[in-house]
Coordinates of C-alpha atoms in Angstrom, one line a residue:
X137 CA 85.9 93.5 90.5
X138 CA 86.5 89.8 91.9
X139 CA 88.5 89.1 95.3
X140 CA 91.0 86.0 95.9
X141 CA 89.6 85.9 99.3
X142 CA 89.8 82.3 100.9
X143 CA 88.2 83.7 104.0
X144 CA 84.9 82.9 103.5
X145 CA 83.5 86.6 103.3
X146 CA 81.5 87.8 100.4
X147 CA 83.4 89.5 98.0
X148 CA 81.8 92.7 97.6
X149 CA 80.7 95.6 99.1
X150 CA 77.5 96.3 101.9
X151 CA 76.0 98.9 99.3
X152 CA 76.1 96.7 96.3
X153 CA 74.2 94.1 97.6
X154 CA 70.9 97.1 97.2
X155 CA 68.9 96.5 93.6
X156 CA 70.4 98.5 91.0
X157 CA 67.4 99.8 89.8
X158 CA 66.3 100.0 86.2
X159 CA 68.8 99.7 83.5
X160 CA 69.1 102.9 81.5
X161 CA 70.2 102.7 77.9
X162 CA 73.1 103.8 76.1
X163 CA 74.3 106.8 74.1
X164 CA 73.6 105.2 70.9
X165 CA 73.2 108.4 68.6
X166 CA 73.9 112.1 68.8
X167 CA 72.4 114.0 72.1
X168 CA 72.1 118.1 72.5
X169 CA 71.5 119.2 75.7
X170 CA 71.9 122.0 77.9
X171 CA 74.2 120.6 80.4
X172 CA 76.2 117.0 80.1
X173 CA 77.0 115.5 83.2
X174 CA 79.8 112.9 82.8
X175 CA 79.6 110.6 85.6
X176 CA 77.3 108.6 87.8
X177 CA 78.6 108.9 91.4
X178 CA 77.5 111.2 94.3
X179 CA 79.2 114.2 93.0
X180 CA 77.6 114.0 89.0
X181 CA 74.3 112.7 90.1
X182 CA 73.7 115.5 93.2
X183 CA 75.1 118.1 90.4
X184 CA 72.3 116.6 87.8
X185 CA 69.5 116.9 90.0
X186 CA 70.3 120.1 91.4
X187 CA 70.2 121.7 87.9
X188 CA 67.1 119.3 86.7
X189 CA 65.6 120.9 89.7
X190 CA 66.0 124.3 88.3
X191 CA 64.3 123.7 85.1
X192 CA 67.8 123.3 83.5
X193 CA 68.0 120.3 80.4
X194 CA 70.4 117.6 82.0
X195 CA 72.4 114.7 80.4
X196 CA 74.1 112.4 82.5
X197 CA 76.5 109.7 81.2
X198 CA 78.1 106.9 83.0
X199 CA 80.2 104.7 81.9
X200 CA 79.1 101.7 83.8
X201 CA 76.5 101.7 86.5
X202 CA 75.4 104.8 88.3
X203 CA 75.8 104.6 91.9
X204 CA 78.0 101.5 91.2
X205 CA 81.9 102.8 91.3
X206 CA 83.8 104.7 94.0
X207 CA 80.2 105.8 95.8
X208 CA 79.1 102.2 95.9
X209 CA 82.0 101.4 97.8
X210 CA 82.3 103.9 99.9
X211 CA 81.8 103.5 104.3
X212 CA 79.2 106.2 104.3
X213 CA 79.9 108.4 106.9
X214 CA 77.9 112.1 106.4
X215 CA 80.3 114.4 108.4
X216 CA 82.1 117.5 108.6
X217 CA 84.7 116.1 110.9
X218 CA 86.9 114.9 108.2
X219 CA 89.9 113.6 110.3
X220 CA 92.6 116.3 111.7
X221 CA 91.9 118.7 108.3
X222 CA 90.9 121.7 110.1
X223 CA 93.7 123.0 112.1
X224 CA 95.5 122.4 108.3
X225 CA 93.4 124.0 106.7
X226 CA 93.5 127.7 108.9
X227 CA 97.4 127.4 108.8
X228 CA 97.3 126.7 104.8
X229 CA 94.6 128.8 103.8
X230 CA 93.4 131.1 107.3
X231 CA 90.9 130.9 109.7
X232 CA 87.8 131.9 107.1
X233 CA 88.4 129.3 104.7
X234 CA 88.4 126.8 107.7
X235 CA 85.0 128.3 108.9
X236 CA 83.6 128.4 105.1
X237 CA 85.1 124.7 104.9
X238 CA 83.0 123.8 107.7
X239 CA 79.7 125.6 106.9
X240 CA 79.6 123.8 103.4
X241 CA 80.3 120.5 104.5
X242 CA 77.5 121.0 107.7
X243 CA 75.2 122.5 104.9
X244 CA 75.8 119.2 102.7
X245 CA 74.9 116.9 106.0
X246 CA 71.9 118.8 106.7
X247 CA 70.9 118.8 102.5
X248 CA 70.9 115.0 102.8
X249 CA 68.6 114.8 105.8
X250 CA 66.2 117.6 103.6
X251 CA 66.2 116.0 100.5
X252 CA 65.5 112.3 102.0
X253 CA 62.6 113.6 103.8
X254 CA 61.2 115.5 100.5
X255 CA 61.7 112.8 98.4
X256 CA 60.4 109.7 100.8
X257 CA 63.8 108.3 100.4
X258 CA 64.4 105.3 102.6
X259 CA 67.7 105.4 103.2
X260 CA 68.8 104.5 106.6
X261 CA 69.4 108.0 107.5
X262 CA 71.1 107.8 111.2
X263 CA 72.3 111.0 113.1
X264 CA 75.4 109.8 114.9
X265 CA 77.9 111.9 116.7
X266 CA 81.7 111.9 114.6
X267 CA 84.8 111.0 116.7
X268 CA 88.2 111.6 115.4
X269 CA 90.6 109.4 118.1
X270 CA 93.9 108.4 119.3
X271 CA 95.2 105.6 121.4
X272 CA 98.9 107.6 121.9
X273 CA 98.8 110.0 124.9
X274 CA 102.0 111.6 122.7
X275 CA 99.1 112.6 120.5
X276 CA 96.6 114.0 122.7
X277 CA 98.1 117.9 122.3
X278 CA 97.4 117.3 118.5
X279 CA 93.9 116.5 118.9
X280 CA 93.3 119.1 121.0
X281 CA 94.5 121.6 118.6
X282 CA 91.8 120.0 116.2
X283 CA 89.3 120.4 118.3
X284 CA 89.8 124.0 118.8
X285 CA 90.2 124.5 115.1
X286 CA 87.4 122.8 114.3
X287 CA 85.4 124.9 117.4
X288 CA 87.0 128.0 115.9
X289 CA 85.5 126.9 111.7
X290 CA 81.9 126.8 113.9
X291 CA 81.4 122.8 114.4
X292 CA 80.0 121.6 117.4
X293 CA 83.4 120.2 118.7
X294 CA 85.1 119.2 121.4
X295 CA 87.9 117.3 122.9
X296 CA 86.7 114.2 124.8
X297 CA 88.8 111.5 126.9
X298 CA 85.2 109.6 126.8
X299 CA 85.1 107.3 124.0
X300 CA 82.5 104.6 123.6
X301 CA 84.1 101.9 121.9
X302 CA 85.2 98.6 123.4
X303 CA 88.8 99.2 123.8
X304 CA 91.3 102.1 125.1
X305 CA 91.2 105.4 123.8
X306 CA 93.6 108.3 125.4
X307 CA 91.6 111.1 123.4
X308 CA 89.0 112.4 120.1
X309 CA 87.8 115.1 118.7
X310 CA 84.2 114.5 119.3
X311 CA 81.3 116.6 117.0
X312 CA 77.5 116.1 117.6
X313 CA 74.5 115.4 115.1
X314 CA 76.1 114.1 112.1
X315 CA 74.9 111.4 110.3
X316 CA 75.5 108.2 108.0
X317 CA 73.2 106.6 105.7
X318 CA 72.8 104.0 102.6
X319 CA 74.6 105.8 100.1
X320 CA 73.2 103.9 96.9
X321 CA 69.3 103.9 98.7
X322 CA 69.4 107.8 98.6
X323 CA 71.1 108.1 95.0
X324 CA 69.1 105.8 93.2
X325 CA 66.1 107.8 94.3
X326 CA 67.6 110.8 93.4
X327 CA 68.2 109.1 90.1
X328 CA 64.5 108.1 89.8
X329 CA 63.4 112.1 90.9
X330 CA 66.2 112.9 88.1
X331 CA 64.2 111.3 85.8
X332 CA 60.9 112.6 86.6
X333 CA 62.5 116.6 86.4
X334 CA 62.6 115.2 83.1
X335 CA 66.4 114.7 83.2
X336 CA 68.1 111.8 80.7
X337 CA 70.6 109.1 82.2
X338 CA 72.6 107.2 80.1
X339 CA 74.7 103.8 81.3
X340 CA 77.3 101.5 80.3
X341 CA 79.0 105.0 77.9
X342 CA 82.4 105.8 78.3
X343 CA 83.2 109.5 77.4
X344 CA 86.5 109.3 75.8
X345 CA 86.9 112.9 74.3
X346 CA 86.1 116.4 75.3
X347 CA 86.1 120.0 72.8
X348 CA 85.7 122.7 74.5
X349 CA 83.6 125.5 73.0
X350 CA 79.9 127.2 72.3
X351 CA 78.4 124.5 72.3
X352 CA 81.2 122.0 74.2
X353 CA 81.6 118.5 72.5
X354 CA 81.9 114.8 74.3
X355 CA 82.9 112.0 72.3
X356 CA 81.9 108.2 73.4
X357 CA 83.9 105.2 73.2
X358 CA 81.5 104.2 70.4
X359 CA 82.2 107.6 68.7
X360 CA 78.7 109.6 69.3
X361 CA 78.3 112.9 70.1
X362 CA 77.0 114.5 73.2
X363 CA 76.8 118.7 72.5
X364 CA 76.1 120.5 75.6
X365 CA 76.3 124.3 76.9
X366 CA 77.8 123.4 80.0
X367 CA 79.4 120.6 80.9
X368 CA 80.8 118.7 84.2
X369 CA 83.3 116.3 84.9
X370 CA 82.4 114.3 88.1
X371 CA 84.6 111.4 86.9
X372 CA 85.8 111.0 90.7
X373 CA 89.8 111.0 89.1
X374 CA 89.3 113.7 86.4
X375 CA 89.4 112.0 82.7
X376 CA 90.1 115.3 81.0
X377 CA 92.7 117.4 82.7
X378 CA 93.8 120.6 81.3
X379 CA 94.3 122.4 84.4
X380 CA 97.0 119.4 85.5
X381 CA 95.4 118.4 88.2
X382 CA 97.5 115.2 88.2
X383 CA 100.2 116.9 89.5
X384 CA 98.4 117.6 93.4
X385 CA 96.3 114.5 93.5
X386 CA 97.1 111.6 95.2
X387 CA 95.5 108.1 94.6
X388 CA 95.4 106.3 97.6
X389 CA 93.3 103.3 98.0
X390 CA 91.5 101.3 101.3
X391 CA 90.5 98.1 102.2
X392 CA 87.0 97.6 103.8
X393 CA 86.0 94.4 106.4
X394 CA 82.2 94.4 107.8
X395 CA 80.4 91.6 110.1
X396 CA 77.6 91.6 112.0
X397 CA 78.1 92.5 115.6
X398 CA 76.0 90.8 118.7
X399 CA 72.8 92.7 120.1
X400 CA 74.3 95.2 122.7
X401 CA 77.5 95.8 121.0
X402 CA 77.5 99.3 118.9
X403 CA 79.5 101.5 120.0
X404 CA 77.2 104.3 118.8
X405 CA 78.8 106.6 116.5
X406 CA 81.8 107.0 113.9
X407 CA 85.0 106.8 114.8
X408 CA 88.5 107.6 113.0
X409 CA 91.8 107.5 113.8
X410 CA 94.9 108.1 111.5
X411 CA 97.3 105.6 113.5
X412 CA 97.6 102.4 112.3
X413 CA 97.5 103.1 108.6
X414 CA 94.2 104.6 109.4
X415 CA 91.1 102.7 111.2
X416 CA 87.7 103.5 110.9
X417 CA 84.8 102.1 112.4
X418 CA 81.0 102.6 112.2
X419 CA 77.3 100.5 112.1
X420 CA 74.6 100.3 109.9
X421 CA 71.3 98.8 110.4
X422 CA 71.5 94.6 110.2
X423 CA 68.3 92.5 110.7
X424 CA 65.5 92.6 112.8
X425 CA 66.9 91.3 115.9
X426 CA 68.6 94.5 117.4
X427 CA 72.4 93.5 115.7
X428 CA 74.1 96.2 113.9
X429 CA 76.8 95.5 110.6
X430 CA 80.0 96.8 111.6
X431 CA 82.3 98.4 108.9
X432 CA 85.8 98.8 109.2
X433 CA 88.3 100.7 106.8
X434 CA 91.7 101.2 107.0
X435 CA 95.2 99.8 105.8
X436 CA 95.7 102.4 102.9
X437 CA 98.5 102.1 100.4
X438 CA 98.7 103.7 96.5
X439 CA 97.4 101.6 93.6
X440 CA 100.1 99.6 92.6
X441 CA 102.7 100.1 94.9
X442 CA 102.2 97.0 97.2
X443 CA 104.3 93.7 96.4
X444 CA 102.5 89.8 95.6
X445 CA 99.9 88.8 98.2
X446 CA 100.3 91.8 100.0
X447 CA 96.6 93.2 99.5
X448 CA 95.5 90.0 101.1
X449 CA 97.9 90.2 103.7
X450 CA 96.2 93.5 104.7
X451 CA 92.9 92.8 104.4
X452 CA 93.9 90.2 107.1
X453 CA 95.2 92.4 109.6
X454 CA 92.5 94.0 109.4
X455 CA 89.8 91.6 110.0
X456 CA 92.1 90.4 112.5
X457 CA 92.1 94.2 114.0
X458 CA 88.0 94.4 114.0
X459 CA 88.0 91.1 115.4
X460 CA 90.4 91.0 118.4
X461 CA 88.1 94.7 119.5
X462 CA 84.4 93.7 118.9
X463 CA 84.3 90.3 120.8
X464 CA 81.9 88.0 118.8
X465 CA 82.3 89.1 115.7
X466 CA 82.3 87.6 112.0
X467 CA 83.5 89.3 108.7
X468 CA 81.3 88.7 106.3
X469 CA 82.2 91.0 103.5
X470 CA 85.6 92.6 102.2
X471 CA 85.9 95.3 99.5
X472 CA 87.8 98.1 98.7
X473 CA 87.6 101.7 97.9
X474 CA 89.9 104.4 96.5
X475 CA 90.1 108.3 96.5
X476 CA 92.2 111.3 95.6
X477 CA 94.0 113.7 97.9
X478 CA 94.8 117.3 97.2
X479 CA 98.5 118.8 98.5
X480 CA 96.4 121.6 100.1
X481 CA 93.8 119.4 101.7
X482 CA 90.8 121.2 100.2
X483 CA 88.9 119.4 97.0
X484 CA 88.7 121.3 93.7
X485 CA 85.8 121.7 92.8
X486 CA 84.5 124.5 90.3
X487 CA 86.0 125.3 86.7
X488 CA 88.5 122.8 85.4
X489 CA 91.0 125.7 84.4
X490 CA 91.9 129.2 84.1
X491 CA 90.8 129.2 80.7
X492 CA 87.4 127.3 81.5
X493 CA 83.8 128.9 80.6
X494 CA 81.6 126.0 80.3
X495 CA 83.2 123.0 81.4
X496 CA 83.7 122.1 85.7
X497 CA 85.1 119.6 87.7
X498 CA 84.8 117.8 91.2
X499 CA 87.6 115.8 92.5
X500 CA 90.2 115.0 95.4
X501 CA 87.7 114.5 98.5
X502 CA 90.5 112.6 100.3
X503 CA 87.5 110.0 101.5
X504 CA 84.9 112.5 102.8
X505 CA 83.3 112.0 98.9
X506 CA 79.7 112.1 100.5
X507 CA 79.8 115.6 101.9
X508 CA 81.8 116.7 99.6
X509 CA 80.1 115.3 96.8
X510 CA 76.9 117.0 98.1
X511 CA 78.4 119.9 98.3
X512 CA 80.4 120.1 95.3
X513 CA 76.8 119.3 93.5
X514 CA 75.4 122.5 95.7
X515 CA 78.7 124.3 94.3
X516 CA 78.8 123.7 90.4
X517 CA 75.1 123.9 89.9
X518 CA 75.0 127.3 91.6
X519 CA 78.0 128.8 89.5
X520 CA 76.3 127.0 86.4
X521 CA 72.8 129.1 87.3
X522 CA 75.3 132.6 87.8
X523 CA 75.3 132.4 91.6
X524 CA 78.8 132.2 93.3
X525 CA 78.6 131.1 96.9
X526 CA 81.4 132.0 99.7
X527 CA 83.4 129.7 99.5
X528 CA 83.2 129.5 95.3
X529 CA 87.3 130.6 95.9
X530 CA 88.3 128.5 98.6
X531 CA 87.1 125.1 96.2
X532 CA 88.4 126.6 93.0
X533 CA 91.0 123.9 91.1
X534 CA 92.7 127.0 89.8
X535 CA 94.5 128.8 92.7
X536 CA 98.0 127.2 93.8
X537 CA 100.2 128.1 97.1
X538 CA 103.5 127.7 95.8
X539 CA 104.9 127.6 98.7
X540 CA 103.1 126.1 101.2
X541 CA 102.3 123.4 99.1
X542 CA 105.5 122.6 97.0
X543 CA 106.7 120.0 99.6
X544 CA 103.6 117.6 98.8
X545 CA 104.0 118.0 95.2
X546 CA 107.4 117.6 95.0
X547 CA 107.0 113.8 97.0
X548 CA 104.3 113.4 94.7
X549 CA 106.0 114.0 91.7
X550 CA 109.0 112.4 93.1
X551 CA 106.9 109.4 93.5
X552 CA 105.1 109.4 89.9
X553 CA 109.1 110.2 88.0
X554 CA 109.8 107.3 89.8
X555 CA 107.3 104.5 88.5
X556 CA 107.5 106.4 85.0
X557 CA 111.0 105.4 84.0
X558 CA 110.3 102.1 85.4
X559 CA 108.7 100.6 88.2
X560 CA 111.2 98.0 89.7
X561 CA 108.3 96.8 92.8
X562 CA 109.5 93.1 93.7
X563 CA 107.3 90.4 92.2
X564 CA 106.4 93.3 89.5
X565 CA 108.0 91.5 87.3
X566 CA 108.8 87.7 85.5
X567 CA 111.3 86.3 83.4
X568 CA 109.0 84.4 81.8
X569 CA 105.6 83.8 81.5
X570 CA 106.0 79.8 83.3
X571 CA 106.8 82.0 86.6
X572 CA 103.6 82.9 86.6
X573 CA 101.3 81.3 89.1
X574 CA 97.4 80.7 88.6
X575 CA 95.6 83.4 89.9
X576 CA 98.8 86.2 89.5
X577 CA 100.2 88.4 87.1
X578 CA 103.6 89.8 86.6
X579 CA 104.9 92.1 83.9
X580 CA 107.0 90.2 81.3
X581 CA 109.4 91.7 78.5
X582 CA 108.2 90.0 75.2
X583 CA 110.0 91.0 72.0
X584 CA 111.2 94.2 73.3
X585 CA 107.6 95.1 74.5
X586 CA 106.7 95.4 78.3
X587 CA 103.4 92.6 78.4
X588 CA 101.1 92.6 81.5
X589 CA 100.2 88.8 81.9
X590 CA 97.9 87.2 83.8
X591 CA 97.6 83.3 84.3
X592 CA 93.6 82.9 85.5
X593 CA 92.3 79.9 87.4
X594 CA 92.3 77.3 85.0
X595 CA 95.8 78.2 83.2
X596 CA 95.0 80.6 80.7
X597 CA 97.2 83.1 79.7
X598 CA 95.4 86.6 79.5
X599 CA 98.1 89.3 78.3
X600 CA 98.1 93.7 77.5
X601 CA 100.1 96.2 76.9
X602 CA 102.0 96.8 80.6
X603 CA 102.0 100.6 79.8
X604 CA 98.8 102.4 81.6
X605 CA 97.1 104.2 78.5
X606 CA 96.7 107.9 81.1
X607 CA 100.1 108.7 80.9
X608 CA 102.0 105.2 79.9
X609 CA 103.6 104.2 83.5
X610 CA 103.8 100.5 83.9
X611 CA 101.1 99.0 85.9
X612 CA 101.6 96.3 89.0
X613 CA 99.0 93.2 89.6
X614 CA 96.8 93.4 92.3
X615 CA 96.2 89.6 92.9
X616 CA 93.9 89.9 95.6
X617 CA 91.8 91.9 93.4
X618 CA 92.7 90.4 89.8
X619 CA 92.9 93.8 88.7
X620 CA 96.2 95.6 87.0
X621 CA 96.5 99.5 88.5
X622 CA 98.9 102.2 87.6
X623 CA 100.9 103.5 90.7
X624 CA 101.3 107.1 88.8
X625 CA 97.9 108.1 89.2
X626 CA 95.2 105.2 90.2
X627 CA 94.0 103.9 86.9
X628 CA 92.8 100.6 87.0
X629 CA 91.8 97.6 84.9
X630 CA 90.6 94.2 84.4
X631 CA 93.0 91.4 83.2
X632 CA 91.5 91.2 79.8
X633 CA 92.6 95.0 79.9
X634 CA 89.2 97.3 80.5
X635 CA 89.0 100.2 82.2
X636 CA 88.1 99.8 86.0
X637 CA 88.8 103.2 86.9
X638 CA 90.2 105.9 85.8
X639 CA 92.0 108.8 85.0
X640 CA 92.2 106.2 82.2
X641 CA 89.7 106.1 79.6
X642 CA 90.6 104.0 77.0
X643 CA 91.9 100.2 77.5
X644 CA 95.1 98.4 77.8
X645 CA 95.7 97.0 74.3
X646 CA 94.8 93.1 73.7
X647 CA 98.4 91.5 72.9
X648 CA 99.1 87.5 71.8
X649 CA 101.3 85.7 73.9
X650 CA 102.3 82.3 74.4
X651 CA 103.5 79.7 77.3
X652 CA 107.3 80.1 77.0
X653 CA 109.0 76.8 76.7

């Protein structure tokens, strides 16, 4: 996906920079195997070689690159310190699913650190402790409560007024010994190990159709065949959704500045805080010369909710942020990410419905998608081999707390019921097709048909159907990105109307339209 950056920085993320690796062919006829993985992130390729592993047949398809879509963008912090979720958690679900929370996200950390070391993985592997901070003495109480939670779930942690980074901090929630590493680096040789447990990875194959049954039944883009046993969706958004998860997940997107940072200068660990639309700061190796690449994420918003120029607007503030706290500092790359968050604040992971007996899913890791990724691979390939693990209930996409969790899904809902009947974002729309700059989009009513136009660089028009082919809400231009993204539930595409990202799998229609007069 292309930036409209005039900063200067590359447009692109850290990861992405790494070697693909070797291109893997196509589904280009029909496959049988014992269990199709669908998806090429942390979460499918983890689950692949888990099973492969095992001595169990594997399939994995991706539809573009593996290691290439939300995981390739991702900051990369290893942790089971995933912001203020524990004291939620024990009030939501109880004090055991907090501590079973906790174990299987330390256990993922720790399976990382084993399976690098197995596999000779180079991978910039870093223990580092995790800090979760706040600058507003009002907040202190709050992150003490954490702290305790966390303590009481069986993490290392505790509340700390001694921060190491270069500017004032009232408080965190500090836990030792967790880690961050090259995310790609350590899944592309998993990929490779994949390959040589004799498991099959197919690229550039978009699954478009799923039957459930003995065997189950996949159906490509190109119309083959893929009959499995088993099967797991580890799409990051769900693409087949039976069970309704649409209705507790929440798209929310970030935008991601990195630099290098002077010799001297890392602060020496990872560091989160929830104020300011969320900042989050860590380092990764840079050079031979003792500097370190600072990454910073924050500024979140929901796919297609933000108005004209506004991505780049944030992606200013905050380079501006990372700058005006890391003296010396240049930003030389700018991306963005995107994840799903559960009402309940636990990912499901396990089968994708009540009804399920062959089919699973791993979704709505609310940004943590490398330990829970791991650990929803641990998860599926256990249940897959007959083994349920404790906390096989407390992951499961089928259980529901009314109550408890009715006032997130109603805003969600709310939210979604809202863009549905029409979205009515300023600059969302044009009168005409002439209002439309170089380099933007705008939605435009064309012979009683909603058109999603874009004008590119040198003046060509570029038009599809407005209405987003998951559930038919109208999507919104991101300009910064050249991208067009449904605010109902995250899909995304390109201007010429392919599928970035889903829940979508299938493309905006192509439609004819010319310079109005």
């Amino acid at each position: 996906m292309s930036f409209a950056s005039g900063s200067g920085a590359v447009s692109g993320s850290l990861w992405m920079e790494y070697a693909p690796g070797p291109a893997r062919p196509a589904v280009d006829g029909p496959v049988e195997t014992e269990v199709a993985v669908v998806g090429g992130g942390i979460a499918g390729l983890c689950t692949a070689w888990e099973l492969a592993r095992a001595g169990h047949q594997v399939v994995l398809v991706e539809a573009d690159r593996i290691a290439s879509g939300v995981t390739g963008h991702t900051t990369a912090k290893l942790s089971a310190l995933h912001g203020l979720v524990y004291a939620d958690i024990a009030r939501i679900h109880g004090a055991r699913a907090a501590r079973l929370y906790a174990h299987s996200q330390a256990i993922a950390v720790d399976k990382v650190a084993a399976v690098s070391e197995e596999l000779g993985i180079d991978c910039e592997w870093e223990r580092q402790p995790a800090y979760t901070y706040t600058g507003d003495p009002a907040k202190a109480d709050q992150l003490r409560e954490e702290a305790e939670a966390a303590r009481a779930a069986g993490l290392d942690a505790s509340y700390v007024t001694d921060v190491p980074l270069p500017f004032p901090v009232v408080g965190a929630v500090k836990v030792e010994n967790q880690a961050q590493f090259h995310p790609r680096k350590y899944l592309l040789g998993l990929a490779a190990d994949l390959e040589v447990l004799g498991g099959r990875i197919f690229e550039r194959t978009r699954v478009t159709r799923l039957k459930e049954g003995s065997p189950c039944e996949l159906t490509t883009s190109a119309g083959h065949t893929i009959r499995a046993k088993e099967v797991v969706v580890a799409t990051h958004y769900p693409v087949f959704d039976r069970a309704l998860l649409f209705t507790r997940l929440e798209p929310k997107r970030e935008l991601v500045v990195a630099g290098p940072l002077p010799a001297g200068q890392d602060p020496g660990g990872m560091f989160l805080t929830w104020e300011e639309n969320t900042r989050s700061v860590r380092t990764a190796p840079y050079g031979e010369d003792g500097r370190r690449m600072l990454i910073v994420t924050g500024e979140k918003f929901t796919p297609g909710t933000v108005d004209e120029g506004e991505v780049g607007t944030r992606f200013d503030t905050l380079a501006t942020w990372a700058r005006e706290r890391f003296d010396g500092l240049e930003i030389t790359h700018r991306w963005a990410t995107q994840d799903n968050v559960t009402t309940d604040k636990v990912p499901y992971v396990g089968r994708l419905h009540a009804g399920s007996r062959h089919v699973y899913v791993a979704t709505g890791f609310a940004g943590w998608g490398m330990s829970n990724g791991v650990m929803a691979g641990d998860l599926i390939a256990a249940r897959i081999r007959g083994r349920e693990p404790a906390w096989t209930s407390l992951y499961d996409p089928v259980r529901l707390h009314p109550v408890r969790e009715a006032p997130a899904m109603l805003r969600l809902q709310a939210q979604v019921g809202k863009h549905f009947i029409g979205d009515r974002l300023p600059g969302a729309h044009a009168d005409a097709t002439t209002d439309i700059p170089r380099g933007g989009g705008a939605v435009v009513r064309v012979g009683g048909r909603r058109l999603a136009v874009h004008r590119d660089a040198a003046g060509s028009l570029h038009a599809v159907s407005a209405r987003c082919t998951h559930l038919g809400c109208l999507v919104h231009f991101n300009d910064e990105e050249r991208a067009w993204e449904c605010p109902c539930h995250g899909s995304r595409f390109d201007v010429d109307g392919k599928v970035v990202q889903g829940p979508a799998v299938r493309p905006l229609e192509q439609m004819d339209v010319e310079e109005d007069e």
